[in-house]
Amino acid sequence: MKVNEILDWVGVDIFETLNTKFENLKWVIEDNRDVAYGAVDGIKLKLILDPINFKKWSGLNLTFSVWDGEFYKETIGTIQTEKFAKIVGAITNAFKDRVKDYDWDFLSLVAKDEVERRMRLYTSIANRIYRELGLGINRTTRDGVGIIIIGRKGVDSQEILSKIDVQNE
C-alpha cells in the first residue's frame, strides 16, 4: 500500500493538516501573557504564551483552549470532529511561528487533568515544534501531572523536569 492510499484510507490529508493556519489570528498582551484569538473552520480558540523563569533559564508555557468569546468552553482534547487534526496543525503552526519572536531557553506544556489524553496531544505538538526548530525534548508524568519540556541546546531540560513543583505550577 502506498502512502497516498494509506492517507486516503484513514481520511486525513496530512499536508493540509501540516499547513493549516488560523483565520485572522490576533496576538495581544493580557496580564503579562501573549494571548491569541483565532478560528479554524469556525471553531474559536484561545492560545496563551505565559512567560516563566526557572533558575537561570527563561521559558514560555504554551496553553490553548476552545473559546466562546467570554469563557473557556472545553479543552481541545475533547473536540470530537473531523476538524481535530486541522485544529492541532493550526495550534502547532501558531506557536511555532510566535515563539520565534521571543528569547527563551525552554517551552513547556503541562497537563493537570485528562493527563493521558492530553499528553498524547501535547507530545504530537511538541515533537513537531522541536523537530522544526532543532531543539531537545523531555517528558514525564509525576504526581498525576504530565509535563513536556522543549529545550534549546545547552538547556538541561531533564533538570528542569526534575525540579518543577507540579503542585504549584
XYZ file of C-alpha atoms in Angstrom:
169
model
C 0.000 0.000 0.000
C 1.374 3.425 -0.970
C 1.449 6.392 1.414
C -1.297 8.206 -0.535
C -3.518 5.124 -0.344
C -2.983 4.898 3.427
C -3.805 8.593 3.885
C -6.939 8.214 1.759
C -7.915 5.166 3.802
C -7.623 6.980 7.158
C -9.292 10.091 5.744
C -6.554 12.564 6.685
C -4.871 14.966 4.316
C -1.540 15.165 6.119
C -0.331 18.113 4.043
C -3.475 20.114 4.759
C -3.044 19.344 8.457
C 0.615 20.390 8.480
C -0.112 23.620 6.604
C -3.299 24.728 8.392
C -3.191 28.284 9.716
C -5.668 30.245 11.818
C -8.202 32.541 10.208
C -7.433 36.110 11.397
C -5.119 35.177 14.265
C -4.556 38.181 16.520
C -1.930 38.279 19.303
C -2.336 40.733 22.206
C -0.740 41.197 25.628
C -3.123 40.399 28.523
C -1.937 40.202 32.140
C 1.714 39.938 31.026
C 0.901 36.984 28.768
C 0.910 36.816 24.983
C -2.615 35.768 24.020
C -4.025 34.964 20.592
C -7.589 34.580 19.421
C -8.423 32.860 16.174
C -10.588 30.272 14.460
C -10.159 27.136 12.386
C -13.168 26.050 10.339
C -15.447 28.091 12.597
C -14.087 26.726 15.898
C -12.823 29.630 18.032
C -9.668 29.119 20.065
C -7.547 30.986 22.554
C -3.776 30.413 22.703
C -1.525 31.654 25.516
C 2.236 32.049 25.822
C 2.891 32.503 29.523
C 6.449 33.599 30.463
C 8.081 31.597 33.269
C 11.528 31.652 34.851
C 13.361 28.685 36.291
C 16.771 29.203 37.849
C 18.960 30.664 35.110
C 16.550 29.772 32.298
C 13.546 31.606 30.935
C 10.689 29.808 29.287
C 7.247 30.005 27.801
C 4.380 27.799 28.893
C 2.048 27.007 25.973
C -1.684 26.643 26.671
C -4.777 26.631 24.493
C -8.497 26.020 24.685
C -11.756 26.326 22.808
C -13.075 29.839 23.465
C -16.612 31.175 23.167
C -15.636 34.844 23.426
C -16.040 35.105 27.192
C -15.180 31.778 28.799
C -13.172 28.656 28.116
C -15.666 26.147 26.773
C -13.639 22.950 26.746
C -10.169 21.610 26.294
C -9.087 20.923 22.756
C -8.738 17.221 23.544
C -12.490 16.862 23.924
C -13.324 18.011 20.395
C -14.785 15.080 18.519
C -14.707 16.277 14.951
C -13.064 15.642 11.622
C -11.547 19.101 12.084
C -9.407 17.969 15.026
C -6.214 17.353 13.010
C -6.520 20.732 11.293
C -7.022 22.450 14.651
C -3.945 20.775 16.111
C -1.967 21.741 12.992
C -3.049 25.377 13.296
C -2.162 25.479 17.008
C 1.249 23.963 16.335
C 1.963 26.389 13.477
C 0.833 29.399 15.514
C 3.047 28.539 18.485
C 5.993 27.585 16.288
C 5.802 30.908 14.469
C 5.191 33.041 17.584
C 7.962 31.638 19.799
C 10.466 32.841 17.203
C 9.681 36.388 18.422
C 10.951 35.610 21.947
C 14.296 34.988 23.605
C 13.642 31.772 25.528
C 15.538 28.732 26.759
C 12.659 26.276 27.018
C 8.993 25.758 26.200
C 6.645 23.777 28.417
C 3.301 22.050 28.074
C 1.620 20.916 31.303
C -1.374 18.582 31.648
C -3.134 18.581 35.023
C -6.351 16.808 34.061
C -7.150 14.203 31.412
C -3.383 13.654 31.600
C -3.049 10.579 29.392
C -5.172 12.001 26.586
C -3.624 15.466 26.776
C -0.050 14.139 26.925
C -0.618 12.330 23.605
C -1.868 15.596 22.108
C 0.934 17.672 23.675
C 3.544 15.145 22.532
C 2.427 15.481 18.913
C 2.617 19.289 19.150
C 5.962 19.216 20.976
C 7.506 16.720 18.558
C 6.742 18.919 15.588
C 7.995 22.097 17.272
C 11.253 20.563 18.454
C 11.981 18.868 15.116
C 11.348 22.009 13.091
C 13.267 24.314 15.446
C 16.116 21.862 16.154
C 15.614 21.521 19.902
C 15.704 18.795 22.559
C 12.694 17.318 24.325
C 11.982 15.551 27.620
C 8.696 14.450 29.157
C 7.481 12.974 32.420
C 4.344 12.302 34.424
C 4.699 12.907 38.145
C 2.106 13.199 40.903
C -0.679 12.976 38.316
C 0.672 15.857 36.215
C 2.185 15.465 32.759
C 4.983 17.806 31.716
C 6.844 18.243 28.446
C 9.921 20.464 28.227
C 11.323 21.506 24.843
C 14.781 22.985 25.422
C 17.316 24.869 23.385
C 20.831 23.481 23.071
C 22.648 23.765 26.391
C 19.463 23.797 28.481
C 19.206 20.859 30.861
C 15.541 20.060 30.291
C 15.882 16.936 32.450
C 16.939 19.135 35.402
C 14.002 21.465 34.787
C 11.648 18.472 34.747
C 13.088 17.064 37.956
C 12.844 20.365 39.855
C 9.440 21.651 38.789
C 6.952 21.717 41.650
C 3.981 20.145 39.890
C 1.584 21.074 42.680
C 2.222 24.805 42.252
C 2.793 25.186 38.506
